[in-house]
PDB file of C-alpha atoms in Angstrom:
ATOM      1  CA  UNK A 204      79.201  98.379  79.371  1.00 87.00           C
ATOM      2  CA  UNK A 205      78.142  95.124  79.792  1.00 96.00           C
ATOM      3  CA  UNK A 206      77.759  91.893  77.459  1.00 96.00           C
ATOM      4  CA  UNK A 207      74.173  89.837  78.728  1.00 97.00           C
ATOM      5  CA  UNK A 208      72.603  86.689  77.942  1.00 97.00           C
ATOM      6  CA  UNK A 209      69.017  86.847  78.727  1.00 97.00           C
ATOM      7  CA  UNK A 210      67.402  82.882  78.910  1.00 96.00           C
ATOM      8  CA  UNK A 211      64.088  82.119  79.209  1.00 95.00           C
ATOM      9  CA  UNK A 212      61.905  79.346  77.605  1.00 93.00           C
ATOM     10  CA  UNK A 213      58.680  81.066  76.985  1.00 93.00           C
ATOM     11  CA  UNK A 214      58.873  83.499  74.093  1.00 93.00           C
ATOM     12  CA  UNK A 215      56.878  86.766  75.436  1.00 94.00           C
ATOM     13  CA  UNK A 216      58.612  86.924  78.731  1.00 95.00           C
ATOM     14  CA  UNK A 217      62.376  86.506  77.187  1.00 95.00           C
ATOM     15  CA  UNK A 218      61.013  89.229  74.502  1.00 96.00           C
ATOM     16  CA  UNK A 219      59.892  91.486  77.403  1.00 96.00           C
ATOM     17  CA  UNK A 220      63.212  91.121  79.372  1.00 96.00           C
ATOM     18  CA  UNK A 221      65.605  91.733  76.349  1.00 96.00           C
ATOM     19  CA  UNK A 222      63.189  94.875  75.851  1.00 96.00           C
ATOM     20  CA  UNK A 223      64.444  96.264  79.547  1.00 96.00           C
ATOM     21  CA  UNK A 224      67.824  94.815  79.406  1.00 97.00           C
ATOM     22  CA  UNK A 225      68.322  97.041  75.970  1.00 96.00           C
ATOM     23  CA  UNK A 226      66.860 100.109  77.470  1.00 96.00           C
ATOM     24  CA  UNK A 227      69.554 100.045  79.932  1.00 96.00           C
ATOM     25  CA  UNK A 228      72.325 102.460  79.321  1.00 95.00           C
ATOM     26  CA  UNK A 229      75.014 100.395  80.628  1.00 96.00           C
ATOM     27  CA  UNK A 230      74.567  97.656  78.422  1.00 96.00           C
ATOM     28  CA  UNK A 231      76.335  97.471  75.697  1.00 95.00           C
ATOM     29  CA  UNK A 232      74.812  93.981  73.918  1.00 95.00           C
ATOM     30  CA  UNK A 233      72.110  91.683  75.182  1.00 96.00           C
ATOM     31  CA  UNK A 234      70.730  88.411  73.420  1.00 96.00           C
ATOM     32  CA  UNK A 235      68.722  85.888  74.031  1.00 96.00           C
ATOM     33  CA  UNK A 236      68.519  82.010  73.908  1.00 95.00           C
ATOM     34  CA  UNK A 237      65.470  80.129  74.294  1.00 93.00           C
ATOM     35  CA  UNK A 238      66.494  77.036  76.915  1.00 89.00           C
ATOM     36  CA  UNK A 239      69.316  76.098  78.548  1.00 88.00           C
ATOM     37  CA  UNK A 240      71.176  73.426  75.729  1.00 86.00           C
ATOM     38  CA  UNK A 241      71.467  77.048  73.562  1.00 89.00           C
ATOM     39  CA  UNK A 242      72.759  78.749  76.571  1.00 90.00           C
ATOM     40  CA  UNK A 243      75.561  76.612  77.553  1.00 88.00           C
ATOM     41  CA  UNK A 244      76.477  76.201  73.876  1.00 87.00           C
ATOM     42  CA  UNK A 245      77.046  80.035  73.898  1.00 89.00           C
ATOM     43  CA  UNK A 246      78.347  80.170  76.849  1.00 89.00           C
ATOM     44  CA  UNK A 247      80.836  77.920  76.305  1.00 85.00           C
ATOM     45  CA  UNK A 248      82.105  79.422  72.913  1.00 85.00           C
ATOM     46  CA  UNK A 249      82.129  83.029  74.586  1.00 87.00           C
ATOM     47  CA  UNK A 250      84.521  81.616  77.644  1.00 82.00           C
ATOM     48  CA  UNK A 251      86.786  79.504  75.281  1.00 80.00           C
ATOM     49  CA  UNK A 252      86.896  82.779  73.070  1.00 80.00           C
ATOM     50  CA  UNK A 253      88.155  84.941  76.158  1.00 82.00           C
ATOM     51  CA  UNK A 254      87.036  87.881  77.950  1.00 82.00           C
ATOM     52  CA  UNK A 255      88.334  90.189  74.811  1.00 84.00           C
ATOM     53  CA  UNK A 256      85.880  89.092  72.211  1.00 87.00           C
ATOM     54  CA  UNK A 257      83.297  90.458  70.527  1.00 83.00           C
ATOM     55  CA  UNK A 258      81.012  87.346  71.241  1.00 85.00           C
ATOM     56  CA  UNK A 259      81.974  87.477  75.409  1.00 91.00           C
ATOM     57  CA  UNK A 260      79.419  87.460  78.017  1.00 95.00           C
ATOM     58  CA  UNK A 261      79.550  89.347  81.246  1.00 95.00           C
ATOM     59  CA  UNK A 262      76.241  87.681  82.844  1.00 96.00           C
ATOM     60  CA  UNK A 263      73.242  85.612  82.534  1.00 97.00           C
ATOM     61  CA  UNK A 264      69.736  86.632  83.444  1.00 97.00           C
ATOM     62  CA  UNK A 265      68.316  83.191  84.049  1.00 96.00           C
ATOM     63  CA  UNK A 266      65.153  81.557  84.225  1.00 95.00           C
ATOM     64  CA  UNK A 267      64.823  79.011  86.824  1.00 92.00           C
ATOM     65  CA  UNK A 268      61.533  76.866  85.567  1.00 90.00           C
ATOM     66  CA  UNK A 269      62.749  75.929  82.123  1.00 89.00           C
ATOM     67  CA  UNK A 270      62.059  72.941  79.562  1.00 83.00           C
ATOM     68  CA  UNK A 271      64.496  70.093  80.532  1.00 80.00           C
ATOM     69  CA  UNK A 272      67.690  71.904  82.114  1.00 84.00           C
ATOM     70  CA  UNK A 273      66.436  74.401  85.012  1.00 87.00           C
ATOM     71  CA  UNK A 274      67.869  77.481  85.406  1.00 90.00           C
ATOM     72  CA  UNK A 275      69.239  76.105  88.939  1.00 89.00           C
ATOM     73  CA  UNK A 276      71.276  72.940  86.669  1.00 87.00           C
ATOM     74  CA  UNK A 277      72.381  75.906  84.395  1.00 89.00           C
ATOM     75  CA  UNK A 278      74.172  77.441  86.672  1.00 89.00           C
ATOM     76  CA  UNK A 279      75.853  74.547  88.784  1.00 86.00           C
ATOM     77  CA  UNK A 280      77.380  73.229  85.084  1.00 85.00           C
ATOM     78  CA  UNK A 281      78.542  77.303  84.964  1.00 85.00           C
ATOM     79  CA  UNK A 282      79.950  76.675  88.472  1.00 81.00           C
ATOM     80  CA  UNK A 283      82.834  74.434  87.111  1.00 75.00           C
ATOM     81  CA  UNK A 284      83.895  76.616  84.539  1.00 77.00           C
ATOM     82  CA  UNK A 285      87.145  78.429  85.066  1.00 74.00           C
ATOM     83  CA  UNK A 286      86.000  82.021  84.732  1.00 82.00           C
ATOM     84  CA  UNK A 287      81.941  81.751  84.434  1.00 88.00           C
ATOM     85  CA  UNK A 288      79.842  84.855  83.513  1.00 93.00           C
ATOM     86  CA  UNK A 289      77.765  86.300  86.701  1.00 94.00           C
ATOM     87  CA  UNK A 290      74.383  85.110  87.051  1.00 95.00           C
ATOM     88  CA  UNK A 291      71.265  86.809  87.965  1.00 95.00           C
ATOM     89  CA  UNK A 292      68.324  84.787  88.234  1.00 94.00           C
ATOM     90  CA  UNK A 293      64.684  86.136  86.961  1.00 94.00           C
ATOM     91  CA  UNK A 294      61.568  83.546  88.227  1.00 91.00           C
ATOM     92  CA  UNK A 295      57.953  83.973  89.056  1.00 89.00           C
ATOM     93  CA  UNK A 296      59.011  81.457  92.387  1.00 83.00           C
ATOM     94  CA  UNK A 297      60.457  83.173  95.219  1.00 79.00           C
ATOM     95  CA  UNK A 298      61.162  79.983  97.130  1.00 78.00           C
ATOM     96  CA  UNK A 299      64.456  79.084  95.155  1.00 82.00           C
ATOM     97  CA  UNK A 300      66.128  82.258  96.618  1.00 80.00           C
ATOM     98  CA  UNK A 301      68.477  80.361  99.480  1.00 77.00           C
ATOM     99  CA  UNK A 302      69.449  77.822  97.061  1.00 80.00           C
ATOM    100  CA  UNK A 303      70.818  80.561  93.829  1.00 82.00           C
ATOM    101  CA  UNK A 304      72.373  82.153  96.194  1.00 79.00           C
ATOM    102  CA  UNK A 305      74.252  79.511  97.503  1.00 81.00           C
ATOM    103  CA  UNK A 306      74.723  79.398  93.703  1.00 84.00           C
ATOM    104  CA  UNK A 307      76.800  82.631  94.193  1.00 84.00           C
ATOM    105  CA  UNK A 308      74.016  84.522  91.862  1.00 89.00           C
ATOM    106  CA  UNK A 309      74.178  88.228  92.099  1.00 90.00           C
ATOM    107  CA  UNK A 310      70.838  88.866  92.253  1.00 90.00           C
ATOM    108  CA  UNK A 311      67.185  87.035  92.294  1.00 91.00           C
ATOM    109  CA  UNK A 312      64.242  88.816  90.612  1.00 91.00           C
ATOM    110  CA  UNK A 313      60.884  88.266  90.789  1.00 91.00           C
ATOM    111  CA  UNK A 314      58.685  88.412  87.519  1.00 91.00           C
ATOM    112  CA  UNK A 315      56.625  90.131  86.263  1.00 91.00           C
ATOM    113  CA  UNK A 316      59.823  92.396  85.878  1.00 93.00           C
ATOM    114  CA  UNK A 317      59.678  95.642  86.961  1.00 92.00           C
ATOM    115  CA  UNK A 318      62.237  98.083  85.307  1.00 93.00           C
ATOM    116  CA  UNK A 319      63.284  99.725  88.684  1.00 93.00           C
ATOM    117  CA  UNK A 320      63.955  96.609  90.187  1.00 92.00           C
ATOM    118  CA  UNK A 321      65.919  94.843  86.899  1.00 95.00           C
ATOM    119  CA  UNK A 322      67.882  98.173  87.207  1.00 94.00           C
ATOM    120  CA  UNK A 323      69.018  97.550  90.172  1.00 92.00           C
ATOM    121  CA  UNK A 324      70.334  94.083  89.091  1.00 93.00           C
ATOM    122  CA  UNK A 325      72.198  95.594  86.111  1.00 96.00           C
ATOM    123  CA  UNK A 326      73.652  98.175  88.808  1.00 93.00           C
ATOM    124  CA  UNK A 327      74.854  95.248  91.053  1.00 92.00           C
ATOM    125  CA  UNK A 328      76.328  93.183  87.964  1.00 94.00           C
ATOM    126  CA  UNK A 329      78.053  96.881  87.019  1.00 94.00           C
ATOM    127  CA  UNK A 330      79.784  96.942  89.898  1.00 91.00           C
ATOM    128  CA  UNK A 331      81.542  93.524  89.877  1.00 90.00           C
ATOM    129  CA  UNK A 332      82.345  93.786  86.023  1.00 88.00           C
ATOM    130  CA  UNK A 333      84.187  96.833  87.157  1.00 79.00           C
ATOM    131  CA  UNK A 334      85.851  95.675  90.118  1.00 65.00           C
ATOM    132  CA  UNK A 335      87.433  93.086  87.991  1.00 60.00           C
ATOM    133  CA  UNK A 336      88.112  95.166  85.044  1.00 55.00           C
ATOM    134  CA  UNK A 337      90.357  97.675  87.596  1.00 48.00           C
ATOM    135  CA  UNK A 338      87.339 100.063  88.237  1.00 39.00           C
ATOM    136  CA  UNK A 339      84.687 101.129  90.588  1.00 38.00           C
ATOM    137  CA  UNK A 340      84.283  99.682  94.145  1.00 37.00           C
ATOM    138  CA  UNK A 341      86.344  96.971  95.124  1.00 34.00           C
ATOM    139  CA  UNK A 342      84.920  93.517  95.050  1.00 36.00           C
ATOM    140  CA  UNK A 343      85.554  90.063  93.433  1.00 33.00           C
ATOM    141  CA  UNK A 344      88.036  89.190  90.432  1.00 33.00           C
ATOM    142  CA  UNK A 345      86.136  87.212  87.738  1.00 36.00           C
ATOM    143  CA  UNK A 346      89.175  85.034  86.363  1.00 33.00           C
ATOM    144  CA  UNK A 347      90.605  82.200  87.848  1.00 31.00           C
ATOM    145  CA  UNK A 348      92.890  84.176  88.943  1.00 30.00           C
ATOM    146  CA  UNK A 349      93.257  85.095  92.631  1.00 30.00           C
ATOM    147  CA  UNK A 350      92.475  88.729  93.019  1.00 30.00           C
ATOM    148  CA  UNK A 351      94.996  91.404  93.809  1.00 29.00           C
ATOM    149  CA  UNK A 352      95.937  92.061  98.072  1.00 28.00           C
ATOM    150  CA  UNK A 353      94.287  95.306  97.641  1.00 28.00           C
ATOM    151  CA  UNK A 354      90.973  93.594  97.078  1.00 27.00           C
ATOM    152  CA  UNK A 355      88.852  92.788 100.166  1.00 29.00           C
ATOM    153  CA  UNK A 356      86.508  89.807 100.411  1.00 29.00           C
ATOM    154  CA  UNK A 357      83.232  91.765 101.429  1.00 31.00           C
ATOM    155  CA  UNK A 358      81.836  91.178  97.806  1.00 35.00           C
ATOM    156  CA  UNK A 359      78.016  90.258  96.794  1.00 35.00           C
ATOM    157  CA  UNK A 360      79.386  86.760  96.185  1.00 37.00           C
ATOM    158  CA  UNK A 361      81.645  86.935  99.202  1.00 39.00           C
ATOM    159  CA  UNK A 362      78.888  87.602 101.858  1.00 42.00           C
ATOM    160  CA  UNK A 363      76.212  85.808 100.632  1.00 46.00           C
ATOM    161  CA  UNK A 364      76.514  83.385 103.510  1.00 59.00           C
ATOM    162  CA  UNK A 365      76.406  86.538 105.986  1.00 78.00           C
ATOM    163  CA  UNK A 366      72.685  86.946 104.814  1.00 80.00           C
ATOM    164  CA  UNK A 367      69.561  85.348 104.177  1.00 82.00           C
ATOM    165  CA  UNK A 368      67.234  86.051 101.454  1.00 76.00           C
ATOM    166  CA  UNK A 369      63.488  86.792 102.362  1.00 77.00           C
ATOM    167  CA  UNK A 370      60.921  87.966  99.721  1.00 69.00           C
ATOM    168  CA  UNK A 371      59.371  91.141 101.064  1.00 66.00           C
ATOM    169  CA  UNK A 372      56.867  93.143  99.112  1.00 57.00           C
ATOM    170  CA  UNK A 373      57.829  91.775  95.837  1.00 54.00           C
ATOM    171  CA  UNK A 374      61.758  92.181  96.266  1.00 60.00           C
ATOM    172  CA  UNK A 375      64.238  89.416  97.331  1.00 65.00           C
ATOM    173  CA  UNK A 376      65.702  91.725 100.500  1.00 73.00           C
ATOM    174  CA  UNK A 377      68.761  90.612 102.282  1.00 78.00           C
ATOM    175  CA  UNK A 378      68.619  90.343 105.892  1.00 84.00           C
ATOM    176  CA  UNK A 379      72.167  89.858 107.765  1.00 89.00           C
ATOM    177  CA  UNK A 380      72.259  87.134 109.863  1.00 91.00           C
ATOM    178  CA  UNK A 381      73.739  88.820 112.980  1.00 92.00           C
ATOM    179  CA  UNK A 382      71.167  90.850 113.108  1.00 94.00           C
ATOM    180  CA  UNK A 383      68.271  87.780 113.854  1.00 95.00           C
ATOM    181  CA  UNK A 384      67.712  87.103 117.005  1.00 95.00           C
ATOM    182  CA  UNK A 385      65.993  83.595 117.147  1.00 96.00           C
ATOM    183  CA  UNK A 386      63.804  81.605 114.620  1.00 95.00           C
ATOM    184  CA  UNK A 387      60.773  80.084 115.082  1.00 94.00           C
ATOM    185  CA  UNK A 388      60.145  77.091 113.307  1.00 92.00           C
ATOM    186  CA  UNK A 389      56.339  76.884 111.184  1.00 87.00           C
ATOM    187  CA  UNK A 390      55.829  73.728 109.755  1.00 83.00           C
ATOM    188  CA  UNK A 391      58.428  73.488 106.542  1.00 79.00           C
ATOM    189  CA  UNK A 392      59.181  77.024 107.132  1.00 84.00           C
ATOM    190  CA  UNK A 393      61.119  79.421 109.814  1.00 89.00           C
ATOM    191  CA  UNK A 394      60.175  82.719 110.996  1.00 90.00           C
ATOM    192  CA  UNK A 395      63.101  85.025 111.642  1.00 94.00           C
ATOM    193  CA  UNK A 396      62.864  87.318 114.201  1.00 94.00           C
ATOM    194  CA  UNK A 397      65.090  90.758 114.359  1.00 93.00           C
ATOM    195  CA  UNK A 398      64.665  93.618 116.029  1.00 90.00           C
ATOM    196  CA  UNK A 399      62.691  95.448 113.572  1.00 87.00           C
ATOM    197  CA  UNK A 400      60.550  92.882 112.363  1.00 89.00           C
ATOM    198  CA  UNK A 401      59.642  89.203 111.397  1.00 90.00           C
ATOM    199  CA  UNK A 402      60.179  87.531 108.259  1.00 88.00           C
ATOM    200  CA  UNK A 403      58.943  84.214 107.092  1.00 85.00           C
ATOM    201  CA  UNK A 404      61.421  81.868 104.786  1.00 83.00           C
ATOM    202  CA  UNK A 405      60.715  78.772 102.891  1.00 78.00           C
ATOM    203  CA  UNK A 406      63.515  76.786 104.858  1.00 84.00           C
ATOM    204  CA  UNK A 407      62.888  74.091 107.929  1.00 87.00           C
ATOM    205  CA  UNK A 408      64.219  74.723 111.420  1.00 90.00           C
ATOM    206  CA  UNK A 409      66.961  71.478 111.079  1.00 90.00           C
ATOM    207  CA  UNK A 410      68.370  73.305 107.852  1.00 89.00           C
ATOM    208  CA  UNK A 411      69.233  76.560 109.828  1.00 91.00           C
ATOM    209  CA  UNK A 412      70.459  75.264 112.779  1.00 91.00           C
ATOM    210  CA  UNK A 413      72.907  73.369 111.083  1.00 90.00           C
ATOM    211  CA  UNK A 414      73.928  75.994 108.811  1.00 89.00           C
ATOM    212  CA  UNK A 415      74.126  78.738 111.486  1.00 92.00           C
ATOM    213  CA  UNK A 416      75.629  76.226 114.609  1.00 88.00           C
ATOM    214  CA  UNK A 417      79.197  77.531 113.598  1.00 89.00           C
ATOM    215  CA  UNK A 418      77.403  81.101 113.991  1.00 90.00           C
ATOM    216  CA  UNK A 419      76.302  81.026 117.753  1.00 90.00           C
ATOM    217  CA  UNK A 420      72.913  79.808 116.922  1.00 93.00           C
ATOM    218  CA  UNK A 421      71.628  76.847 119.282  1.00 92.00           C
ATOM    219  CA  UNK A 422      68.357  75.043 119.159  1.00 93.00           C
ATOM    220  CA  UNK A 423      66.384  75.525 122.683  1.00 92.00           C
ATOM    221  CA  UNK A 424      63.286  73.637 121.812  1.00 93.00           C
ATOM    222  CA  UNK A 425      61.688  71.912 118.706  1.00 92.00           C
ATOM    223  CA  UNK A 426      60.289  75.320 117.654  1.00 93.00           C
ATOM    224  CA  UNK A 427      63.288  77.805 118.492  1.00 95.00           C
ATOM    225  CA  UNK A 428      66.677  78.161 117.474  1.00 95.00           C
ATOM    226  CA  UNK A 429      68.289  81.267 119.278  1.00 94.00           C
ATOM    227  CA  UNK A 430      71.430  83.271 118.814  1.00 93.00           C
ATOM    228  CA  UNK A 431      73.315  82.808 121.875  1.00 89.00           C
ATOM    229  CA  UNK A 432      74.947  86.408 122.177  1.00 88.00           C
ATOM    230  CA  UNK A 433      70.961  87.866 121.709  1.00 91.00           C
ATOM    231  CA  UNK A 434      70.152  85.994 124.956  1.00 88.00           C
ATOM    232  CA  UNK A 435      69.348  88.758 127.623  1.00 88.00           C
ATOM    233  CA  UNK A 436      68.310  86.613 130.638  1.00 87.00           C
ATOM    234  CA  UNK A 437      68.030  83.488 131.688  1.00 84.00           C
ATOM    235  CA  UNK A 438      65.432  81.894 133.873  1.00 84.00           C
ATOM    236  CA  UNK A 439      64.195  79.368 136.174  1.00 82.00           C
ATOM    237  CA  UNK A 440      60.895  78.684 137.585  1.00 79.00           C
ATOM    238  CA  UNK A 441      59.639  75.782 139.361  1.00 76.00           C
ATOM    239  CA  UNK A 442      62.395  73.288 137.378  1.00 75.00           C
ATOM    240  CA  UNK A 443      61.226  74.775 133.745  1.00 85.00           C
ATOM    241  CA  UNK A 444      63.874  77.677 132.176  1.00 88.00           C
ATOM    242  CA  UNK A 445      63.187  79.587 129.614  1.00 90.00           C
ATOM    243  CA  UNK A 446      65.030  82.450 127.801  1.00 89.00           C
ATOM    244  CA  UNK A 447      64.275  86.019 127.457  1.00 91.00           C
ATOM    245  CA  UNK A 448      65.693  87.518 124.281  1.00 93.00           C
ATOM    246  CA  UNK A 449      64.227  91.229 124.178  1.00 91.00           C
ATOM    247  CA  UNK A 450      60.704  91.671 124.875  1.00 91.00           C
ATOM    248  CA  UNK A 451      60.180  87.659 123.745  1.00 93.00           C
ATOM    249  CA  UNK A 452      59.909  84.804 126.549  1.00 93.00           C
ATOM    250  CA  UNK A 453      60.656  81.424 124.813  1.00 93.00           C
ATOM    251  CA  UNK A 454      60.696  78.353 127.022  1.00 92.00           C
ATOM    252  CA  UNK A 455      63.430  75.810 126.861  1.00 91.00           C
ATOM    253  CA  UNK A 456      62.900  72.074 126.562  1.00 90.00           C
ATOM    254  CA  UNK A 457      63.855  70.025 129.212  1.00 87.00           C
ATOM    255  CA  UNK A 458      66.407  68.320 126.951  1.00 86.00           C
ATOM    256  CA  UNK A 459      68.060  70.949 125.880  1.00 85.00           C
ATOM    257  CA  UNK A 460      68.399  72.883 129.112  1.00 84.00           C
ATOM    258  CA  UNK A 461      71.754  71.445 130.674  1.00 82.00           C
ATOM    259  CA  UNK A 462      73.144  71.990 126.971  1.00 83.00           C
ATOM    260  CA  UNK A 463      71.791  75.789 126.885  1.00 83.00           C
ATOM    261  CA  UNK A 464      73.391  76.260 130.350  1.00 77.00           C
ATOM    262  CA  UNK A 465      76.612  74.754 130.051  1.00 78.00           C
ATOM    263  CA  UNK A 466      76.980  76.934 126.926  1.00 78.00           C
ATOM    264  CA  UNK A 467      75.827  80.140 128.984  1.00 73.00           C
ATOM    265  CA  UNK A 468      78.226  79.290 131.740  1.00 69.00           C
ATOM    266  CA  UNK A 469      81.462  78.965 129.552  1.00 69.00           C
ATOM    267  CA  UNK A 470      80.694  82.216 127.246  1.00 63.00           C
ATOM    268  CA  UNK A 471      80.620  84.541 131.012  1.00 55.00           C
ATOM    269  CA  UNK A 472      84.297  82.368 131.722  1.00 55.00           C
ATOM    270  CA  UNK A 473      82.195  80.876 134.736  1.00 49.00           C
TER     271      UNK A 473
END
């Protein structure tokens, strides 16, 4: 049963989410504070006051675009607590997604809320309360506390950085990061290419290739960074190479070739 804050600035939408957050069989309490100064007061009395009492708080829903404080400074104060509540964010603006989840939120949802998909949240945050409480699936501890040796690290807030958030029909989906194939770059954004489909994120080229370098991902021209592994052929016409990564041709620059090959040649051991 779990113990929620709800925080949102704007009266009628914090009514409306405490409305679906009581529905909710599986919480037990859920209140709401009006901006962010109230929410870190409360906060901080229910994590001085400990885990057992009655005034404790398992998680946040959070508003990012608040009065003063945004939901985003909320929770990178929360961030140096010792034992922080979880936080799921709620927003009208899917573009903060990358950024609360490197945040460590659970979840991101869109507004207007829809009770299937704030379900869903609660089900995620349900999960992790239990794993630390000695129940359920396992996943993180939630104390300072290192967690037990029977606990593996394949959490929600252990492999966010395997995944990248995209918005897709409404719903913050997450798409693994092995499983893209190269990125295209479009303007301030990247389009992400996998073998089912394409998805467009609000982040620019630079940002993933040096986030995903460590990964196997190089940059072949200004507008494609590729996963090495996904390359299936490499080729060379009239002094111009170019990659072919499934059923996609993309050309490499003419800086970046001796790089690209050099890398090719030591993965085959040649």
């Amino acid at each position: 049963m779990l113990r929620v804050l709800a925080v949102d600035d704007e009266a009628p939408a914090l009514e409306e989410l405490l409305y679906l957050l009581r529905a909710d069989p599986r919480i037990r309490s859920a209140e709401g504070a009006t901006g962010a100064t109230e929410a870190l007061r409360r906060i901080g009395g229910a994590v001085d006051a400990g885990p057992d009492d009655p005034a404790a708080i398992d998680v946040v829903f959070l508003d990012i675009h608040m009065a003063g404080l945004t939901g985003l400074d909320v929770a990178q104060l929360l961030a140096g607590f010792a034992a922080p509540p979880l936080i799921v964010f709620v927003t009208a603006h899917e573009g903060f997604a990358v950024h609360a989840f490197d945040l460590k939120a659970v979840d991101y949802v869109l507004k207007p809320v829809r009770r299937e998909r704030l379900s869903e949240a609660v089900r995620r945050v349900a999960e992790l309360v239990g794993d630390r409480s000695g129940f359920g699936h396992p996943g993180p501890g939630h104390s300072a506390t290192a967690p037990s040796a029977s606990v593996p690290s394949t959490s929600v807030h252990d492999s966010a950085a395997d995944q990248i958030p995209v918005e897709l029909g409404g719903f913050i989906r997450f798409i693994p990061i092995d499983d893209i194939a190269y990125a295209e770059a479009q303007g301030d954004y990247a389009r992400l290419y996998t073998a089912t489909g394409s998805h467009l994120v609000r982040i620019p080229l630079t940002t993933l290739e040096e986030r995903w370098r460590s990964r196997g991902f190089v940059r072949i021209h200004r507008r494609h960074l590729v996963a090495l592994g996904r390359i299936d052929e490499l080729r060379l016409d009239a002094g111009t190479m170019s990659v072919r990564i499934g059923t996609a041709e993309l050309a490499v620059s003419r800086r970046h070739t001796r790089a690209l090959r050099d890398l090719l040649m030591r993965q085959t051991g040649r």
